[in-house]
Coordinates of C-alpha atoms in Angstrom, one line a residue:
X731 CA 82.1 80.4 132.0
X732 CA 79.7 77.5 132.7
X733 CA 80.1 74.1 132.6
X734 CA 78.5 72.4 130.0
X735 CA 75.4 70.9 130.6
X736 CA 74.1 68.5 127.8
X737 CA 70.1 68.2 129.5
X738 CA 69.7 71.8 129.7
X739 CA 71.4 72.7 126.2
X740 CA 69.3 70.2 124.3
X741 CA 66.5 72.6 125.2
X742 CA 68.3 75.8 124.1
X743 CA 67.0 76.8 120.5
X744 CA 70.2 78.3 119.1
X745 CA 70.8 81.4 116.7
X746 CA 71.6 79.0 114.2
X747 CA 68.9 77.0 114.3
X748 CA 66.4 80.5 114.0
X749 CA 69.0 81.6 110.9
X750 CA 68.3 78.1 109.3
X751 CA 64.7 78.1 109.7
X752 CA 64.3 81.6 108.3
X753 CA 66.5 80.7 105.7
X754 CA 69.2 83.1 106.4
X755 CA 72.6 83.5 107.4
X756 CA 73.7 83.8 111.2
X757 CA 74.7 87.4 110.6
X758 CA 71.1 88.2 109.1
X759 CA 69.5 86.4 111.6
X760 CA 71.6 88.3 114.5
X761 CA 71.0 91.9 112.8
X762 CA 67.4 91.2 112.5
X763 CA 66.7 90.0 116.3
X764 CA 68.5 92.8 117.5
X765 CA 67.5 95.6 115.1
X766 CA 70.8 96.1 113.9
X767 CA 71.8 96.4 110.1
X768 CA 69.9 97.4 106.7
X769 CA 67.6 94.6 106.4
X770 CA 64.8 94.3 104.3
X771 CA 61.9 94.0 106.1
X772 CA 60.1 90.3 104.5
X773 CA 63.9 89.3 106.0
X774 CA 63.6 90.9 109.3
X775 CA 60.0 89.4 109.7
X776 CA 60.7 86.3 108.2
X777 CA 63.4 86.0 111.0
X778 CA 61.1 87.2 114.1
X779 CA 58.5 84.1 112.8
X780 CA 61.0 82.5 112.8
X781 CA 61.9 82.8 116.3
X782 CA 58.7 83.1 117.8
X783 CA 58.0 79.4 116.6
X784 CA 61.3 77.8 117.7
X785 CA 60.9 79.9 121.2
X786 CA 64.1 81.4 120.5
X787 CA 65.1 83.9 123.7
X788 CA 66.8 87.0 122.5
X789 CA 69.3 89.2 124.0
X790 CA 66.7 90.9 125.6
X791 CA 66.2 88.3 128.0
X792 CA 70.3 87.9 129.4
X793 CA 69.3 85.8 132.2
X794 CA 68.2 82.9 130.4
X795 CA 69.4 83.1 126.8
X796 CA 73.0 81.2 127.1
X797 CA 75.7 80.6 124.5
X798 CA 77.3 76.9 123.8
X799 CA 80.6 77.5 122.4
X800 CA 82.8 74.2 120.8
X801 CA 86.3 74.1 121.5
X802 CA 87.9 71.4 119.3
X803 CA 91.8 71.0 120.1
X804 CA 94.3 68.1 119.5
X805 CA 96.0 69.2 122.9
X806 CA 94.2 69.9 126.5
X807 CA 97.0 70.0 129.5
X808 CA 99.8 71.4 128.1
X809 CA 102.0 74.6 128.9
X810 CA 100.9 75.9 125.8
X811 CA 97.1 75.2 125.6
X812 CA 96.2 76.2 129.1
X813 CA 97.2 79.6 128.9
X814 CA 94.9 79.9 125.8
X815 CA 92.2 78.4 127.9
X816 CA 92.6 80.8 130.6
X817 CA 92.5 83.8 128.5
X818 CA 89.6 82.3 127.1
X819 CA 87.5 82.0 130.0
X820 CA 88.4 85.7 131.4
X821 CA 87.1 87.1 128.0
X822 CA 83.7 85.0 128.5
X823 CA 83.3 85.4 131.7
X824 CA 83.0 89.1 131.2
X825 CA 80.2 88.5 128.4
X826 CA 76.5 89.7 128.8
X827 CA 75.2 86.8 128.7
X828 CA 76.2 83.1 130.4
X829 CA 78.3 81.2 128.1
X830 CA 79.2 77.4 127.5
X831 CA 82.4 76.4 126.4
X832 CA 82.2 72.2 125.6
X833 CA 85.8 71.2 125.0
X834 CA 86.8 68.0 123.1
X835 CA 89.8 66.4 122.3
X836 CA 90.6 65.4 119.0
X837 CA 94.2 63.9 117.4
X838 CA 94.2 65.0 114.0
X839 CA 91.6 66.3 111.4
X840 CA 90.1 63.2 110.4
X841 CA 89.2 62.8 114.0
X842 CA 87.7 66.3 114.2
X843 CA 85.4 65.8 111.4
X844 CA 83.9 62.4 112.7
X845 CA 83.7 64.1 116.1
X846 CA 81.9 67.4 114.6
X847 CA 79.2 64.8 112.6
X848 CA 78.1 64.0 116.4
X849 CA 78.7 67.4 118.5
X850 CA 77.0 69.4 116.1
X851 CA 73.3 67.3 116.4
X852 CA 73.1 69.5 120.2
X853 CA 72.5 73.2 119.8
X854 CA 76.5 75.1 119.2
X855 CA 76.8 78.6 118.7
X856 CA 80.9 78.8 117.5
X857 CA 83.1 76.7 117.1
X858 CA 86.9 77.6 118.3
X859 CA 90.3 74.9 116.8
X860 CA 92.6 74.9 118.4
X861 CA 95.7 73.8 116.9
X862 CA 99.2 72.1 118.8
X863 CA 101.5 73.9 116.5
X864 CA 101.5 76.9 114.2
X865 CA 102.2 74.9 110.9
X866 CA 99.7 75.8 107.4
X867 CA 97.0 73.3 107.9
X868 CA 94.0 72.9 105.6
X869 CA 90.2 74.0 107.4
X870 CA 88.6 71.9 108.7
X871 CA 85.7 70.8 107.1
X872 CA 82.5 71.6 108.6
X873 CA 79.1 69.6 107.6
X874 CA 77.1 71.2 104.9
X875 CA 74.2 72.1 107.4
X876 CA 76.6 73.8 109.4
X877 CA 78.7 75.8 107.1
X878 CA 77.2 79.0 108.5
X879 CA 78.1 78.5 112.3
X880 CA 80.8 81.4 113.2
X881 CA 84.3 79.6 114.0
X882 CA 87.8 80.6 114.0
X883 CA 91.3 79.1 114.8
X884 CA 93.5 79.8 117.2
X885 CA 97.5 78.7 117.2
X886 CA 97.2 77.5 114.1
X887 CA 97.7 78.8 110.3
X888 CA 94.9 78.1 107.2
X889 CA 95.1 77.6 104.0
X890 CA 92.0 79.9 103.4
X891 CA 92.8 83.1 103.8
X892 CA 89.0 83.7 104.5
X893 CA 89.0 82.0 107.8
X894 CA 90.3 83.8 110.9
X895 CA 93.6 82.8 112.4
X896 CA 95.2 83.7 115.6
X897 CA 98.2 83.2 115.9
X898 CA 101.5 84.2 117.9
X899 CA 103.8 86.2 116.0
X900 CA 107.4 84.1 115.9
X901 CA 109.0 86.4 113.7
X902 CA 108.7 89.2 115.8
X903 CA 109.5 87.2 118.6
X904 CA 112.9 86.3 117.0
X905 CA 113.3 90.2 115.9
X906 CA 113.0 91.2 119.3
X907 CA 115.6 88.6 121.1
X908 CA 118.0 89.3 118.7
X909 CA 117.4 93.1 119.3
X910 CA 117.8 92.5 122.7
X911 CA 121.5 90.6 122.8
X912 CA 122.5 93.0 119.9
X913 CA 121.9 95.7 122.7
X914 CA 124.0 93.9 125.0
X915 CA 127.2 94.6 122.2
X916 CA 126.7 90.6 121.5
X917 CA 128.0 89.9 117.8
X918 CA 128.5 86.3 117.2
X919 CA 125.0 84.8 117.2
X920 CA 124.2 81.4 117.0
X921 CA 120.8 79.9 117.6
X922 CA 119.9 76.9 118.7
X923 CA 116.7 74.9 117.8
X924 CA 113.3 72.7 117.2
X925 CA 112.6 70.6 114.3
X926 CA 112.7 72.2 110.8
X927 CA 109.1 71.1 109.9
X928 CA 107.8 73.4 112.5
X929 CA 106.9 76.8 111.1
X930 CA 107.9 78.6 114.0
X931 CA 111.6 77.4 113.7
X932 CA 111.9 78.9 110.2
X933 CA 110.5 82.5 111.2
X934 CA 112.1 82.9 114.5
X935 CA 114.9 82.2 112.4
X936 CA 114.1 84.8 109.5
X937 CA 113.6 87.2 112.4
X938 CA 116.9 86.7 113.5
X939 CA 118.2 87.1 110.0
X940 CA 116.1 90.1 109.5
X941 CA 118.0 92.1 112.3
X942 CA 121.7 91.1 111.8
X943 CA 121.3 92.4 108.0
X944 CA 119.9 95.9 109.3
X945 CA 122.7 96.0 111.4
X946 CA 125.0 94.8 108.9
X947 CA 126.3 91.8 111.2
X948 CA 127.2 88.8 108.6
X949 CA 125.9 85.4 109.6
X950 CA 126.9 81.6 109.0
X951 CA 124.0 79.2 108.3
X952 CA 126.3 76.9 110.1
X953 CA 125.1 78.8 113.8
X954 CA 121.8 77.3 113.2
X955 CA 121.5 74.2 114.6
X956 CA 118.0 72.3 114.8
X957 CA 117.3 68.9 116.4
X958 CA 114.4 68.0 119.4
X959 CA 112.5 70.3 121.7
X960 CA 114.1 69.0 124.7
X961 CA 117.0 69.7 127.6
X962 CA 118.7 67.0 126.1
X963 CA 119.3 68.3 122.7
X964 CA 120.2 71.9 123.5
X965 CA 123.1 70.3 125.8
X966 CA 124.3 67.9 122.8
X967 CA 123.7 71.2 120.3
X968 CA 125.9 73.6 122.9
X969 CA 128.5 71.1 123.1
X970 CA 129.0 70.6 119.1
X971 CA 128.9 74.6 118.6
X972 CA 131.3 75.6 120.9
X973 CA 133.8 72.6 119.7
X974 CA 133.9 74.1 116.3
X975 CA 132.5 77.6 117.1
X976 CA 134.2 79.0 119.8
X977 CA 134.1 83.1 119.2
X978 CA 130.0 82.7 119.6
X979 CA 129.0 85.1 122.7
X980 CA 125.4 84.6 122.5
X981 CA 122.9 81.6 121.6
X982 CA 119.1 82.6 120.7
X983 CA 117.4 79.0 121.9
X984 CA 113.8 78.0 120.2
X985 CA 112.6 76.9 123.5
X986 CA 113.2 77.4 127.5
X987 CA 113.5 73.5 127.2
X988 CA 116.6 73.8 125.1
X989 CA 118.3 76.8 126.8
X990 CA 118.6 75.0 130.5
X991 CA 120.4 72.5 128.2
X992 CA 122.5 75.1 126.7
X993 CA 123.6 77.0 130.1
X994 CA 124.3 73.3 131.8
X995 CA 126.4 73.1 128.7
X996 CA 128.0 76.2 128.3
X997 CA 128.7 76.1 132.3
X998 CA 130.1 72.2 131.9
X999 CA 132.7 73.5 129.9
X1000 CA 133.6 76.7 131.7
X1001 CA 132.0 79.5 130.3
X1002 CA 130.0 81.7 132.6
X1003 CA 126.6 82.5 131.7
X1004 CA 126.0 85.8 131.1
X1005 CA 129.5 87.0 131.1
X1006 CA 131.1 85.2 128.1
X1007 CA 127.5 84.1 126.5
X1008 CA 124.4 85.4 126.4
X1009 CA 121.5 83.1 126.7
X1010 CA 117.5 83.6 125.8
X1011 CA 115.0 81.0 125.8
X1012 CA 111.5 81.4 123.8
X1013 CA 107.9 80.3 125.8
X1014 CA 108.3 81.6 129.0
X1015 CA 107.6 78.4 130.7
X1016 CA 108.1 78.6 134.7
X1017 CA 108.8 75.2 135.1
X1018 CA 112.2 75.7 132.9
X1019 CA 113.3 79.5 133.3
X1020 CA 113.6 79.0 136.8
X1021 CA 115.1 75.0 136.3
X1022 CA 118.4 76.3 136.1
X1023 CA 120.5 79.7 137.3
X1024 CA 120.9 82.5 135.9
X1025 CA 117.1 82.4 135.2
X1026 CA 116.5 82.4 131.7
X1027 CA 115.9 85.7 129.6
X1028 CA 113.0 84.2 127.1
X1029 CA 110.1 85.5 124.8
X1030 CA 106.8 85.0 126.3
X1031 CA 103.8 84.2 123.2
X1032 CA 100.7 86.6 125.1
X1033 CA 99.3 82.8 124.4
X1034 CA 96.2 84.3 127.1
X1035 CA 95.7 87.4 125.4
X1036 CA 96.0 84.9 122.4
X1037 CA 92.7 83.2 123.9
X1038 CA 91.1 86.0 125.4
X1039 CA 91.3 87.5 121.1
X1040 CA 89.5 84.2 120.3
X1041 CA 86.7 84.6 122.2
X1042 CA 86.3 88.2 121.6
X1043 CA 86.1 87.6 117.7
X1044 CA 83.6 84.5 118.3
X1045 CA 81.1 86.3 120.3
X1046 CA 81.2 89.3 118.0
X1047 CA 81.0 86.8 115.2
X1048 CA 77.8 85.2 117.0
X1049 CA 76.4 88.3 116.9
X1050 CA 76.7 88.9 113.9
X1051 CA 79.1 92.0 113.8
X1052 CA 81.8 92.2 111.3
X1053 CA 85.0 90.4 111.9
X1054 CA 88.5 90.5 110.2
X1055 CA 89.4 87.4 107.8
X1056 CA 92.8 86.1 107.3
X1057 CA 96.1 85.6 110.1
X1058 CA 96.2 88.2 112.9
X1059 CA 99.2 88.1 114.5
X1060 CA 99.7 88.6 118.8
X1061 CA 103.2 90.4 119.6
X1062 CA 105.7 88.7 121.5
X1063 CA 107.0 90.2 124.7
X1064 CA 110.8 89.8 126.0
X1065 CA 111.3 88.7 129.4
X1066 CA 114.6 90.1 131.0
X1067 CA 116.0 88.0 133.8
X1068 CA 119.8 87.1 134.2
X1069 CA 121.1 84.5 131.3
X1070 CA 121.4 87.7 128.9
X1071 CA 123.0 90.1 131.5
X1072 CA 122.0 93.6 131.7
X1073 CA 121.3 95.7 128.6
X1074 CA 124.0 98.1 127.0
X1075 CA 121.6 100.1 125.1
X1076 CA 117.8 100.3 127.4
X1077 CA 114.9 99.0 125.7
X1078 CA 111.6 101.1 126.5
X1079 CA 108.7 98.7 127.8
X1080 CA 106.9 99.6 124.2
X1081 CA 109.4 97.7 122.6
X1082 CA 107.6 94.9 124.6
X1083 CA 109.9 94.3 127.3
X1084 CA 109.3 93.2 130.5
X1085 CA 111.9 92.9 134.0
X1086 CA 111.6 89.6 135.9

């Protein structure tokens, strides 16, 4: 992946700007440089004039003819966005031809679409969102000129079901811990978590739900306890649950954040973790499994194949190949280390399990 230069790319003549001046869509244009597709053939010449007037470099010149992807994301440096990033540079790097990626930071979607007005006057091939949570958010809108430039979004959920969303799926993730402490012969669940008006609280949570009621295990609503992402509140949360809650022998925690909170709890008041509780975190951040001992079981995203996805499905959407629509959904993996103890019943490493 290249770094962006903005000299060099106000030079580039983009797909885009060949599929606008014949008149066509992207797609059409890509199918008709390439010789792909059933075209007719006014449309296929109409796109080669095209071309040849703008200078356009096909794919049959690699060396020279580079892609200029946008990534527009609220978030930059965080544990969650720069595994996405990485996974998105490995998938470019590996591309035929040298790509661009110009990343932006913008706060909210009124600040995207005054930033797009400007960004999108240099040559762009795809645009990538990038959301900071997975929440149902509305597209964002592009300019009318523009409407035809292939994008998607990544860790973040639209309304239209037409646009391409990748996104981690959290209620597998919360299937799969509570899989793994039922296999430990853990019966008295609790969970411990984030905010309610985050998405992912509500299906890790159904995920949980989902499980116990195959297994016929009955559950309180009053073992769910939501309040902030933090070490803080998972110590407060521990604290209150075990007060009025003592049988629980395992806590499913929305974040690694809140679990080293939990076992500092559970450990403050003389329970050993895992003996009398299970404990497993969600993220897989290093920082915070390894904060506190035992090392935190947790469910890790796949947030870089997440990314590496994204920039599969933009460069085949640049090239006009057919793409899916709607959410696709990247499986969750359990991490075993020692706050959950070792397993009654083995998992098999397709049931997306991992030893640490």
């Amino acid at each position: 992946m290249s770094v962006y230069d903005e000299e060099s790319a106000s030079k580039t003549i983009t797909l885009q700007d060949v599929a606008t001046a014949a008149g066509v869509t992207v797609g059409t244009a890509s199918k008709a440089l390439n010789g792909q597709g059933k075209l007719r053939q006014e449309t296929r010449e109409r796109v080669l004039t095209a071309a040849r007037q703008l200078g356009f470099r096909t794919r049959g010149l690699p060396a020279t003819d580079h892609i200029t992807i946008l990534l527009l994301t609220s978030v930059i440096h965080t544990r969650f966005s720069i595994p996405l990033l990485t996974g998105l540079e490995q998938e470019v790097a590996q591309y035929e031809r040298p790509v661009s990626v110009l990343m932006w930071r913008a706060f909210n979607q009124e600040h995207q679409r005054q930033h797009l007005e400007g960004l999108l006057t240099r040559p762009v091939d795809g645009i990538i969102f990038m959301a900071d949570d997975t929440n149902l958010h509305p597209p964002v809108p592009l300019p009318p000129e523009h409407q035809q430039i292939p994008h998607l979004y990544v860790y973040g959920r639209i309304t239209d079901h037409r646009e391409l969303c990748l996104l981690p799926d959290d209620e597998q993730g919360g299937r799969l811990a509570t899989e793994h402490l039922l296999s430990q012969g853990r019966r008295e669940i609790a969970t411990i978590t984030g905010p309610l008006y985050f998405e992912a609280v509500h299906l890790r949570a159904r995920g949980m739900r989902q499980v116990l009621l195959e297994h016929d295990i009955p559950f309180s609503e009053t073992r769910i306890l939501t309040g902030p992402w933090s070490i803080e509140w998972g110590y407060k949360a521990a604290q209150q649950l075990l007060e009025r809650d003592p049988a629980v022998d395992a806590i499913f925690c929305g974040s690694d954040e809140i679990a080293c909170g939990v076992i500092e709890a559970l450990q403050a008041s003389g329970r050993r973790v895992p003996e009398d509780v299970s404990v497993i975190g969600f993220d897989n951040w290093s920082s915070m499994v390894y904060r506190v001992r035992p090392h935190i079981t947790t469910i890790d995203m796949g947030l870089p194949e997440l990314g590496r996805r994204a920039g599969q499905h933009l460069l085949a959407m640049i090239e006009g190949r057919e793409t899916p629509q709607g959410a696709l959904y990247q499986h969750c993996t359990l991490v075993v280390r020692d706050s959950s103890g070792v397993p009654k019943h083995s998992l098999s490493l397709k049931d997306g399990v991992q030893k640490k």
